[in-house]
Amino acid sequence: FDIRRWDVEDIIDEVTTEEGTTYRFTEGIVEAVENDMIPELCYLTAENFTVYNSFLLDKQCLEEFDSVSPQCRGFRCNVLRYFLEHGARIYMDVINAATIKEGLETVNREVLAAFEELDMCTCGRQFFRAAFKCAPYWHANALHTVTNFDGDSMMFYYKVTRNIDVKSFSKVFDRILAGLCERSSYGMCINSIINGAEEMLELVFTTINDVESYDDGDRSFQKSQEKRCDALFGPMRAWTKDDRDLDYYSGEEQIELLLNKTAAVSKAFYCKRGCKSEVSRTAMYPCCWRKMLEDKKLFDNIVSAGESVYRAYPSFLGNFQWEFYRLDDYFYRYEMSREELERYTTWSVPERMRNAVMHTLHAAKYCDGKLLRCSN
């Protein structure tokens, strides 16, 4: 990971005892968490809140966090204590792993442990729903610090969060988190996805090791390599086959070209004849992942969220000038014409773009011939 020893020693202390070696955060980090963060995140409520005893939270967010079910009100405190107790060890276990694959296995194991101990699938979902709900009105002291007390930057934050569809973003996050919490043979769906990433890593390393031979070979040799199931030369060829330059295009045309190319890559990976039964393919297609991809409400909310950002985009650019309670023409001349503004504010995701997204994410569903079986 190219991490220097002194970088580690800035944040981690190594403690050696008769029982072995353990790790903990340095004294400065521990003191900051215990003296500043724990009192706010563990004991502050809407009733005892003042502008002087808070930094990250404001009263409205505290009211939302206090409205979750009683067993989940301590979630934000539990996350902080879990970080303090296990964070240093997890960090060192990952960077001390002999290989990247071993590092991923460590992440896989620790994610499952954290999800279960923190009850992420119940309390985590309630916490993030509350966080999204109060986000457009968040005005804690931290906002002043992050924006360096710049009023324009603060107003930009509110302009964005109050004009995009935060509810749809919240629903997207909630449905994804619910999907990741589905049980699977590896523990939870998130563990199955990480396991798939481990299999993909093997393909990547094999491809890297053989790519020089592939580049030096003639077209006949390259075609033989593109048929391999243990490497990614087929998907690589699918990307380069469409030789149009992404940088030549912009806006919607660029997005569509990108999605068409990624859809071709996904098809080459999942639908290659003779490779559908390979572990590398089935591991990258867990049944819980398939269930998420078939969740129409999830993608409807993704579309709504995306459209809201696109439609609000001109407001992120313009200088608003008012004259007799109407938007002055200066705004339109500043960045775009009235016609272009109208195009932004009425834009909807084209069906062809949505189809290209589905062919990228769920290519296994659209394979010709025998369908790819998902893995439990």
mmCIF file of C-alpha atoms in Angstrom:
data_model
loop_
_atom_site.group_PDB
_atom_site.id
_atom_site.type_symbol
_atom_site.label_atom_id
_atom_site.label_comp_id
_atom_site.label_asym_id
_atom_site.label_seq_id
_atom_site.Cartn_x
_atom_site.Cartn_y
_atom_site.Cartn_z
ATOM 1 C CA PHE A 1 0.000 0.000 0.000
ATOM 2 C CA ASP A 2 3.094 2.239 -0.084
ATOM 3 C CA ILE A 3 2.534 3.433 3.505
ATOM 4 C CA ARG A 4 5.623 4.629 5.375
ATOM 5 C CA ARG A 5 6.342 3.535 8.935
ATOM 6 C CA TRP A 6 6.378 7.111 10.193
ATOM 7 C CA ASP A 7 2.931 7.675 8.679
ATOM 8 C CA VAL A 8 1.635 4.761 10.729
ATOM 9 C CA GLU A 9 3.381 5.920 13.896
ATOM 10 C CA ASP A 10 1.640 9.289 13.598
ATOM 11 C CA ILE A 11 -1.708 7.632 14.351
ATOM 12 C CA ILE A 12 -0.997 4.138 15.799
ATOM 13 C CA ASP A 13 0.889 2.998 18.891
ATOM 14 C CA GLU A 14 2.195 -0.567 19.045
ATOM 15 C CA VAL A 15 1.861 -2.131 22.509
ATOM 16 C CA THR A 16 3.818 -5.296 23.301
ATOM 17 C CA THR A 17 2.990 -7.325 26.394
ATOM 18 C CA GLU A 18 3.471 -10.918 27.553
ATOM 19 C CA GLU A 19 0.213 -11.751 25.789
ATOM 20 C CA GLY A 20 1.454 -10.429 22.458
ATOM 21 C CA THR A 21 1.308 -7.289 20.354
ATOM 22 C CA THR A 22 -1.755 -5.072 20.205
ATOM 23 C CA TYR A 23 -2.444 -1.717 18.585
ATOM 24 C CA ARG A 24 -4.208 1.422 19.719
ATOM 25 C CA PHE A 25 -4.594 4.948 18.461
ATOM 26 C CA THR A 26 -2.086 7.519 19.645
ATOM 27 C CA GLU A 27 -2.800 9.513 22.776
ATOM 28 C CA GLY A 28 -3.780 12.621 20.821
ATOM 29 C CA ILE A 29 -6.471 10.769 18.867
ATOM 30 C CA VAL A 30 -7.789 9.006 21.978
ATOM 31 C CA GLU A 31 -8.008 12.269 23.903
ATOM 32 C CA ALA A 32 -9.806 14.020 21.040
ATOM 33 C CA VAL A 33 -12.371 11.241 20.800
ATOM 34 C CA GLU A 34 -12.890 10.862 24.543
ATOM 35 C CA ASN A 35 -12.891 14.565 25.433
ATOM 36 C CA ASP A 36 -14.594 16.114 22.418
ATOM 37 C CA MET A 37 -16.507 13.571 20.353
ATOM 38 C CA ILE A 38 -17.912 11.131 22.923
ATOM 39 C CA PRO A 39 -19.550 13.834 25.096
ATOM 40 C CA GLU A 40 -21.337 15.203 22.012
ATOM 41 C CA LEU A 41 -22.247 12.006 20.184
ATOM 42 C CA CYS A 42 -23.059 9.952 23.288
ATOM 43 C CA TYR A 43 -24.663 12.349 25.765
ATOM 44 C CA LEU A 44 -25.943 15.377 23.868
ATOM 45 C CA THR A 45 -29.704 15.515 23.266
ATOM 46 C CA ALA A 46 -32.114 18.080 21.904
ATOM 47 C CA GLU A 47 -32.943 19.038 25.505
ATOM 48 C CA ASN A 48 -29.402 19.771 26.745
ATOM 49 C CA PHE A 49 -28.097 21.112 23.402
ATOM 50 C CA THR A 50 -26.624 24.613 23.166
ATOM 51 C CA VAL A 51 -24.575 26.264 20.467
ATOM 52 C CA TYR A 52 -21.619 26.196 22.895
ATOM 53 C CA ASN A 53 -21.527 22.471 23.751
ATOM 54 C CA SER A 54 -21.826 21.127 20.200
ATOM 55 C CA PHE A 55 -19.747 21.016 17.058
ATOM 56 C CA LEU A 56 -20.915 18.258 14.667
ATOM 57 C CA LEU A 57 -24.615 18.297 15.525
ATOM 58 C CA ASP A 58 -27.351 20.891 15.651
ATOM 59 C CA LYS A 59 -30.703 20.800 17.420
ATOM 60 C CA GLN A 60 -32.741 19.701 14.426
ATOM 61 C CA CYS A 61 -30.489 16.738 13.691
ATOM 62 C CA LEU A 62 -30.491 15.771 17.361
ATOM 63 C CA GLU A 63 -34.297 15.779 17.319
ATOM 64 C CA GLU A 64 -34.261 13.470 14.297
ATOM 65 C CA PHE A 65 -31.691 11.134 15.865
ATOM 66 C CA ASP A 66 -33.687 11.047 19.107
ATOM 67 C CA SER A 67 -36.810 10.051 17.151
ATOM 68 C CA VAL A 68 -35.417 6.640 16.141
ATOM 69 C CA SER A 69 -36.498 3.540 18.066
ATOM 70 C CA PRO A 70 -35.241 3.377 21.681
ATOM 71 C CA GLN A 71 -32.846 0.473 21.037
ATOM 72 C CA CYS A 72 -31.151 2.470 18.258
ATOM 73 C CA ARG A 73 -30.651 5.831 19.945
ATOM 74 C CA GLY A 74 -27.157 4.855 21.032
ATOM 75 C CA PHE A 75 -26.056 3.911 17.507
ATOM 76 C CA ARG A 76 -23.880 6.970 16.834
ATOM 77 C CA CYS A 77 -22.170 6.525 20.198
ATOM 78 C CA ASN A 78 -21.640 2.796 19.599
ATOM 79 C CA VAL A 79 -20.014 3.492 16.232
ATOM 80 C CA LEU A 80 -17.572 5.902 17.852
ATOM 81 C CA ARG A 81 -16.680 3.496 20.672
ATOM 82 C CA TYR A 82 -16.299 0.637 18.178
ATOM 83 C CA PHE A 83 -13.901 2.783 16.147
ATOM 84 C CA LEU A 84 -11.873 3.593 19.255
ATOM 85 C CA GLU A 85 -11.717 -0.035 20.388
ATOM 86 C CA HIS A 86 -11.144 -1.826 17.087
ATOM 87 C CA GLY A 87 -10.101 0.784 14.523
ATOM 88 C CA ALA A 88 -6.340 0.668 15.124
ATOM 89 C CA ARG A 89 -6.213 -3.137 15.068
ATOM 90 C CA ILE A 90 -8.281 -3.358 11.876
ATOM 91 C CA TYR A 91 -6.107 -0.742 10.167
ATOM 92 C CA MET A 92 -2.893 -2.599 11.048
ATOM 93 C CA ASP A 93 -4.319 -6.012 10.098
ATOM 94 C CA VAL A 94 -5.190 -4.664 6.649
ATOM 95 C CA ILE A 95 -1.877 -2.925 5.893
ATOM 96 C CA ASN A 96 0.141 -5.837 7.369
ATOM 97 C CA ALA A 97 -1.580 -8.353 5.094
ATOM 98 C CA ALA A 98 0.905 -10.202 2.913
ATOM 99 C CA THR A 99 -1.196 -9.714 -0.230
ATOM 100 C CA ILE A 100 -4.048 -7.492 -1.354
ATOM 101 C CA LYS A 101 -6.292 -10.563 -1.381
ATOM 102 C CA GLU A 102 -5.481 -11.231 2.276
ATOM 103 C CA GLY A 103 -6.247 -7.578 2.963
ATOM 104 C CA LEU A 104 -9.668 -8.000 1.322
ATOM 105 C CA GLU A 105 -10.293 -11.131 3.388
ATOM 106 C CA THR A 106 -9.558 -9.096 6.513
ATOM 107 C CA VAL A 107 -11.951 -6.364 5.373
ATOM 108 C CA ASN A 108 -14.579 -9.004 4.635
ATOM 109 C CA ARG A 109 -14.286 -10.491 8.127
ATOM 110 C CA GLU A 110 -14.282 -7.139 9.906
ATOM 111 C CA VAL A 111 -17.241 -5.742 7.935
ATOM 112 C CA LEU A 112 -19.395 -8.696 8.987
ATOM 113 C CA ALA A 113 -18.327 -8.312 12.626
ATOM 114 C CA ALA A 114 -19.046 -4.557 12.613
ATOM 115 C CA PHE A 115 -22.421 -4.926 10.878
ATOM 116 C CA GLU A 116 -23.538 -7.517 13.425
ATOM 117 C CA GLU A 117 -22.187 -5.853 16.564
ATOM 118 C CA LEU A 118 -23.495 -2.403 15.648
ATOM 119 C CA ASP A 119 -26.812 -3.757 14.312
ATOM 120 C CA MET A 120 -26.177 -1.818 11.120
ATOM 121 C CA CYS A 121 -29.091 -3.479 9.360
ATOM 122 C CA THR A 122 -31.651 -2.037 11.790
ATOM 123 C CA CYS A 123 -30.107 0.843 13.696
ATOM 124 C CA GLY A 124 -27.802 1.931 10.874
ATOM 125 C CA ARG A 125 -30.727 2.269 8.511
ATOM 126 C CA GLN A 126 -32.700 4.315 11.042
ATOM 127 C CA PHE A 127 -29.707 6.559 11.722
ATOM 128 C CA PHE A 128 -29.079 7.345 8.049
ATOM 129 C CA ARG A 129 -32.766 8.016 7.403
ATOM 130 C CA ALA A 130 -32.648 10.611 10.182
ATOM 131 C CA ALA A 131 -29.379 12.055 8.834
ATOM 132 C CA PHE A 132 -30.799 12.514 5.328
ATOM 133 C CA LYS A 133 -33.949 14.067 6.765
ATOM 134 C CA CYS A 134 -32.101 16.797 8.628
ATOM 135 C CA ALA A 135 -29.315 17.316 6.051
ATOM 136 C CA PRO A 136 -30.980 20.231 4.179
ATOM 137 C CA TYR A 137 -31.284 22.183 7.441
ATOM 138 C CA TRP A 138 -28.002 21.215 9.126
ATOM 139 C CA HIS A 139 -26.363 24.306 10.607
ATOM 140 C CA ALA A 140 -23.873 23.044 13.177
ATOM 141 C CA ASN A 141 -20.677 24.827 14.140
ATOM 142 C CA ALA A 142 -18.820 22.322 11.948
ATOM 143 C CA LEU A 143 -20.387 23.893 8.847
ATOM 144 C CA HIS A 144 -18.732 27.209 9.692
ATOM 145 C CA THR A 145 -15.383 25.468 10.102
ATOM 146 C CA VAL A 146 -15.667 23.422 6.900
ATOM 147 C CA THR A 147 -16.568 26.512 4.864
ATOM 148 C CA ASN A 148 -13.982 28.660 6.637
ATOM 149 C CA PHE A 149 -16.802 31.002 7.726
ATOM 150 C CA ASP A 150 -17.519 31.828 4.073
ATOM 151 C CA GLY A 151 -21.159 32.800 3.657
ATOM 152 C CA ASP A 152 -21.225 32.006 -0.064
ATOM 153 C CA SER A 153 -20.033 28.457 0.570
ATOM 154 C CA MET A 154 -22.656 27.964 3.270
ATOM 155 C CA MET A 155 -25.382 29.206 0.941
ATOM 156 C CA PHE A 156 -24.130 26.887 -1.796
ATOM 157 C CA TYR A 157 -24.550 23.924 0.579
ATOM 158 C CA TYR A 158 -28.158 24.919 1.276
ATOM 159 C CA LYS A 159 -28.839 25.670 -2.382
ATOM 160 C CA VAL A 160 -27.774 22.125 -3.289
ATOM 161 C CA THR A 161 -29.406 20.201 -0.444
ATOM 162 C CA ARG A 162 -32.715 22.083 -0.658
ATOM 163 C CA ASN A 163 -33.099 21.832 -4.424
ATOM 164 C CA ILE A 164 -32.073 18.244 -5.122
ATOM 165 C CA ASP A 165 -34.348 15.332 -4.211
ATOM 166 C CA VAL A 166 -32.827 14.373 -0.858
ATOM 167 C CA LYS A 167 -35.734 11.998 -0.138
ATOM 168 C CA SER A 168 -34.886 9.941 -3.219
ATOM 169 C CA PHE A 169 -31.210 9.883 -2.233
ATOM 170 C CA SER A 170 -32.270 8.659 1.209
ATOM 171 C CA LYS A 171 -34.425 5.901 -0.289
ATOM 172 C CA VAL A 172 -31.589 4.816 -2.583
ATOM 173 C CA PHE A 173 -29.160 4.578 0.324
ATOM 174 C CA ASP A 174 -31.707 2.752 2.494
ATOM 175 C CA ARG A 175 -32.593 0.164 -0.156
ATOM 176 C CA ILE A 176 -28.919 -0.473 -0.940
ATOM 177 C CA LEU A 177 -28.124 -0.924 2.743
ATOM 178 C CA ALA A 178 -31.093 -3.274 3.120
ATOM 179 C CA GLY A 179 -29.816 -5.271 0.141
ATOM 180 C CA LEU A 180 -26.304 -5.466 1.568
ATOM 181 C CA CYS A 181 -27.782 -6.873 4.776
ATOM 182 C CA GLU A 182 -29.491 -9.820 3.046
ATOM 183 C CA ARG A 183 -28.191 -13.104 4.432
ATOM 184 C CA SER A 184 -25.944 -15.191 2.195
ATOM 185 C CA SER A 185 -23.654 -18.190 2.483
ATOM 186 C CA TYR A 186 -20.794 -15.820 3.325
ATOM 187 C CA GLY A 187 -22.731 -14.069 6.093
ATOM 188 C CA MET A 188 -24.340 -11.068 4.446
ATOM 189 C CA CYS A 189 -24.679 -9.862 0.881
ATOM 190 C CA ILE A 190 -21.885 -7.347 1.415
ATOM 191 C CA ASN A 191 -19.571 -10.275 2.219
ATOM 192 C CA SER A 192 -20.620 -12.050 -0.986
ATOM 193 C CA ILE A 193 -19.814 -8.899 -2.953
ATOM 194 C CA ILE A 194 -16.380 -8.594 -1.331
ATOM 195 C CA ASN A 195 -15.780 -12.286 -2.064
ATOM 196 C CA GLY A 196 -16.589 -11.541 -5.705
ATOM 197 C CA ALA A 197 -14.071 -8.693 -5.586
ATOM 198 C CA GLU A 198 -11.440 -11.176 -4.396
ATOM 199 C CA GLU A 199 -12.135 -13.401 -7.420
ATOM 200 C CA MET A 200 -11.992 -10.374 -9.707
ATOM 201 C CA LEU A 201 -8.622 -9.466 -8.201
ATOM 202 C CA GLU A 202 -7.236 -12.828 -9.309
ATOM 203 C CA LEU A 203 -8.370 -12.107 -12.872
ATOM 204 C CA VAL A 204 -6.802 -8.641 -12.743
ATOM 205 C CA PHE A 205 -3.429 -9.963 -11.579
ATOM 206 C CA THR A 206 -3.450 -12.712 -14.215
ATOM 207 C CA THR A 207 -4.239 -10.130 -16.883
ATOM 208 C CA ILE A 208 -1.473 -7.797 -15.696
ATOM 209 C CA ASN A 209 1.063 -10.645 -15.745
ATOM 210 C CA ASP A 210 0.147 -11.630 -19.322
ATOM 211 C CA VAL A 211 -0.705 -8.262 -20.866
ATOM 212 C CA GLU A 212 2.752 -7.737 -22.349
ATOM 213 C CA SER A 213 2.499 -11.003 -24.288
ATOM 214 C CA TYR A 214 -0.991 -10.022 -25.399
ATOM 215 C CA ASP A 215 0.169 -6.626 -26.669
ATOM 216 C CA ASP A 216 3.146 -8.138 -28.512
ATOM 217 C CA GLY A 217 1.155 -10.936 -30.142
ATOM 218 C CA ASP A 218 -0.518 -10.844 -33.524
ATOM 219 C CA ARG A 219 -4.301 -10.573 -33.878
ATOM 220 C CA SER A 220 -4.713 -14.350 -34.043
ATOM 221 C CA PHE A 221 -2.906 -14.769 -30.707
ATOM 222 C CA GLN A 222 -4.888 -11.930 -29.157
ATOM 223 C CA LYS A 223 -8.165 -13.577 -30.189
ATOM 224 C CA SER A 224 -7.096 -16.775 -28.436
ATOM 225 C CA GLN A 225 -6.313 -14.790 -25.274
ATOM 226 C CA GLU A 226 -9.688 -13.036 -25.418
ATOM 227 C CA LYS A 227 -11.382 -16.439 -25.089
ATOM 228 C CA ARG A 228 -9.714 -17.144 -21.741
ATOM 229 C CA CYS A 229 -11.912 -17.319 -18.662
ATOM 230 C CA ASP A 230 -9.055 -16.714 -16.205
ATOM 231 C CA ALA A 231 -8.154 -13.264 -17.580
ATOM 232 C CA LEU A 232 -9.863 -10.065 -18.729
ATOM 233 C CA PHE A 233 -8.610 -9.728 -22.287
ATOM 234 C CA GLY A 234 -12.133 -10.253 -23.661
ATOM 235 C CA PRO A 235 -13.614 -7.335 -21.695
ATOM 236 C CA MET A 236 -10.540 -5.229 -22.540
ATOM 237 C CA ARG A 237 -11.153 -5.835 -26.235
ATOM 238 C CA ALA A 238 -14.847 -4.949 -25.817
ATOM 239 C CA TRP A 239 -13.828 -1.534 -24.432
ATOM 240 C CA THR A 240 -11.370 -0.716 -27.216
ATOM 241 C CA LYS A 241 -13.499 -2.124 -30.053
ATOM 242 C CA ASP A 242 -15.557 1.071 -29.987
ATOM 243 C CA ASP A 243 -12.681 3.443 -30.697
ATOM 244 C CA ARG A 244 -14.614 6.676 -30.308
ATOM 245 C CA ASP A 245 -12.799 9.070 -27.962
ATOM 246 C CA LEU A 246 -14.831 9.946 -24.861
ATOM 247 C CA ASP A 247 -13.059 13.294 -24.584
ATOM 248 C CA TYR A 248 -14.412 14.306 -27.985
ATOM 249 C CA TYR A 249 -17.980 14.253 -26.659
ATOM 250 C CA SER A 250 -19.670 16.105 -23.810
ATOM 251 C CA GLY A 251 -22.859 16.105 -21.791
ATOM 252 C CA GLU A 252 -25.495 13.503 -22.546
ATOM 253 C CA GLU A 253 -23.639 12.164 -25.597
ATOM 254 C CA GLN A 254 -20.526 11.475 -23.515
ATOM 255 C CA ILE A 255 -22.536 9.700 -20.810
ATOM 256 C CA GLU A 256 -24.329 7.528 -23.367
ATOM 257 C CA LEU A 257 -21.068 6.567 -25.068
ATOM 258 C CA LEU A 258 -19.505 5.707 -21.711
ATOM 259 C CA LEU A 259 -22.491 3.543 -20.740
ATOM 260 C CA ASN A 260 -22.491 1.778 -24.114
ATOM 261 C CA LYS A 261 -18.819 0.923 -23.668
ATOM 262 C CA THR A 262 -19.284 -0.294 -20.080
ATOM 263 C CA ALA A 263 -22.297 -2.376 -21.171
ATOM 264 C CA ALA A 264 -20.123 -4.030 -23.820
ATOM 265 C CA VAL A 265 -17.445 -4.770 -21.198
ATOM 266 C CA SER A 266 -20.013 -6.313 -18.820
ATOM 267 C CA LYS A 267 -21.470 -8.445 -21.612
ATOM 268 C CA ALA A 268 -18.013 -9.707 -22.555
ATOM 269 C CA PHE A 269 -17.347 -10.624 -18.930
ATOM 270 C CA TYR A 270 -20.628 -12.284 -17.939
ATOM 271 C CA CYS A 271 -21.837 -13.707 -21.254
ATOM 272 C CA LYS A 272 -18.693 -15.256 -22.752
ATOM 273 C CA ARG A 273 -19.504 -18.744 -23.990
ATOM 274 C CA GLY A 274 -17.676 -21.369 -21.950
ATOM 275 C CA CYS A 275 -17.105 -19.029 -18.990
ATOM 276 C CA LYS A 276 -20.604 -18.773 -17.507
ATOM 277 C CA SER A 277 -20.054 -21.671 -15.097
ATOM 278 C CA GLU A 278 -16.649 -20.415 -13.936
ATOM 279 C CA VAL A 279 -16.358 -19.468 -10.252
ATOM 280 C CA SER A 280 -15.061 -16.036 -11.246
ATOM 281 C CA ARG A 281 -18.388 -15.306 -12.986
ATOM 282 C CA THR A 282 -20.793 -16.823 -10.471
ATOM 283 C CA ALA A 283 -18.918 -15.219 -7.555
ATOM 284 C CA MET A 284 -19.372 -11.849 -9.232
ATOM 285 C CA TYR A 285 -23.106 -12.508 -9.492
ATOM 286 C CA PRO A 286 -24.415 -13.273 -5.968
ATOM 287 C CA CYS A 287 -28.151 -13.965 -5.772
ATOM 288 C CA CYS A 288 -28.602 -11.109 -3.295
ATOM 289 C CA TRP A 289 -26.933 -8.767 -5.812
ATOM 290 C CA ARG A 290 -29.300 -9.991 -8.502
ATOM 291 C CA LYS A 291 -32.225 -9.271 -6.190
ATOM 292 C CA MET A 292 -30.988 -5.702 -5.709
ATOM 293 C CA LEU A 293 -30.585 -5.216 -9.455
ATOM 294 C CA GLU A 294 -34.165 -6.378 -10.004
ATOM 295 C CA ASP A 295 -35.528 -3.877 -7.467
ATOM 296 C CA LYS A 296 -37.445 -1.478 -9.705
ATOM 297 C CA LYS A 297 -38.109 0.954 -6.849
ATOM 298 C CA LEU A 298 -34.385 1.262 -6.219
ATOM 299 C CA PHE A 299 -33.676 2.308 -9.794
ATOM 300 C CA ASP A 300 -36.734 4.570 -9.942
ATOM 301 C CA ASN A 301 -35.331 6.446 -6.955
ATOM 302 C CA ILE A 302 -31.856 6.566 -8.519
ATOM 303 C CA VAL A 303 -33.426 8.116 -11.614
ATOM 304 C CA SER A 304 -35.382 10.646 -9.534
ATOM 305 C CA ALA A 305 -32.262 11.609 -7.594
ATOM 306 C CA GLY A 306 -30.182 11.966 -10.752
ATOM 307 C CA GLU A 307 -32.814 14.024 -12.535
ATOM 308 C CA SER A 308 -33.094 16.375 -9.567
ATOM 309 C CA VAL A 309 -29.342 17.071 -9.646
ATOM 310 C CA TYR A 310 -29.379 17.688 -13.400
ATOM 311 C CA ARG A 311 -32.385 20.017 -13.201
ATOM 312 C CA ALA A 312 -30.896 22.019 -10.327
ATOM 313 C CA TYR A 313 -27.456 22.277 -11.932
ATOM 314 C CA PRO A 314 -27.935 25.743 -13.500
ATOM 315 C CA SER A 315 -28.690 27.188 -10.080
ATOM 316 C CA PHE A 316 -25.253 26.058 -8.905
ATOM 317 C CA LEU A 317 -23.636 28.264 -11.558
ATOM 318 C CA GLY A 318 -25.623 31.454 -11.844
ATOM 319 C CA ASN A 319 -25.537 34.794 -10.074
ATOM 320 C CA PHE A 320 -29.073 35.444 -8.981
ATOM 321 C CA GLN A 321 -30.257 39.016 -9.522
ATOM 322 C CA TRP A 322 -33.736 40.119 -8.515
ATOM 323 C CA GLU A 323 -35.843 42.959 -9.915
ATOM 324 C CA PHE A 324 -39.432 43.552 -8.778
ATOM 325 C CA TYR A 325 -39.655 40.027 -7.296
ATOM 326 C CA ARG A 326 -38.663 38.213 -10.451
ATOM 327 C CA LEU A 327 -35.442 36.655 -11.666
ATOM 328 C CA ASP A 328 -33.584 39.219 -13.734
ATOM 329 C CA ASP A 329 -32.541 38.428 -17.308
ATOM 330 C CA TYR A 330 -28.932 38.840 -16.220
ATOM 331 C CA PHE A 331 -29.028 35.349 -14.744
ATOM 332 C CA TYR A 332 -29.834 33.788 -18.111
ATOM 333 C CA ARG A 333 -27.148 35.761 -19.929
ATOM 334 C CA TYR A 334 -24.551 34.956 -17.288
ATOM 335 C CA GLU A 335 -24.253 31.236 -17.970
ATOM 336 C CA MET A 336 -26.869 30.056 -20.453
ATOM 337 C CA SER A 337 -29.786 31.040 -22.642
ATOM 338 C CA ARG A 338 -33.431 30.676 -21.681
ATOM 339 C CA GLU A 339 -33.701 27.744 -24.090
ATOM 340 C CA GLU A 340 -30.780 25.933 -22.510
ATOM 341 C CA LEU A 341 -32.148 26.594 -19.037
ATOM 342 C CA GLU A 342 -35.494 25.153 -20.110
ATOM 343 C CA ARG A 343 -33.734 22.051 -21.375
ATOM 344 C CA TYR A 344 -32.060 21.529 -18.021
ATOM 345 C CA THR A 345 -35.150 22.074 -15.903
ATOM 346 C CA THR A 346 -37.354 19.701 -17.932
ATOM 347 C CA TRP A 347 -34.770 16.966 -18.543
ATOM 348 C CA SER A 348 -35.606 13.318 -17.848
ATOM 349 C CA VAL A 349 -33.360 10.275 -18.059
ATOM 350 C CA PRO A 350 -33.786 8.831 -21.577
ATOM 351 C CA GLU A 351 -34.991 5.242 -21.670
ATOM 352 C CA ARG A 352 -31.975 4.241 -23.753
ATOM 353 C CA MET A 353 -29.658 5.580 -21.040
ATOM 354 C CA ARG A 354 -31.516 3.661 -18.336
ATOM 355 C CA ASN A 355 -31.278 0.503 -20.469
ATOM 356 C CA ALA A 356 -27.547 1.030 -20.920
ATOM 357 C CA VAL A 357 -27.139 1.318 -17.138
ATOM 358 C CA MET A 358 -29.026 -1.952 -16.648
ATOM 359 C CA HIS A 359 -26.951 -3.692 -19.337
ATOM 360 C CA THR A 360 -23.849 -2.517 -17.473
ATOM 361 C CA LEU A 361 -24.892 -3.491 -13.955
ATOM 362 C CA HIS A 362 -27.037 -6.511 -14.789
ATOM 363 C CA ALA A 363 -25.440 -7.837 -17.951
ATOM 364 C CA ALA A 364 -25.979 -11.443 -16.793
ATOM 365 C CA LYS A 365 -29.727 -10.983 -17.271
ATOM 366 C CA TYR A 366 -29.320 -10.132 -20.947
ATOM 367 C CA CYS A 367 -26.922 -12.888 -22.020
ATOM 368 C CA ASP A 368 -27.844 -14.812 -25.154
ATOM 369 C CA GLY A 369 -28.503 -18.525 -24.714
ATOM 370 C CA LYS A 370 -28.057 -20.103 -21.296
ATOM 371 C CA LEU A 371 -28.433 -17.625 -18.465
ATOM 372 C CA LEU A 372 -25.741 -17.211 -15.836
ATOM 373 C CA ARG A 373 -26.691 -18.760 -12.510
ATOM 374 C CA CYS A 374 -26.321 -16.600 -9.433
ATOM 375 C CA SER A 375 -24.353 -17.862 -6.443
ATOM 376 C CA ASN A 376 -25.776 -18.208 -2.956
#
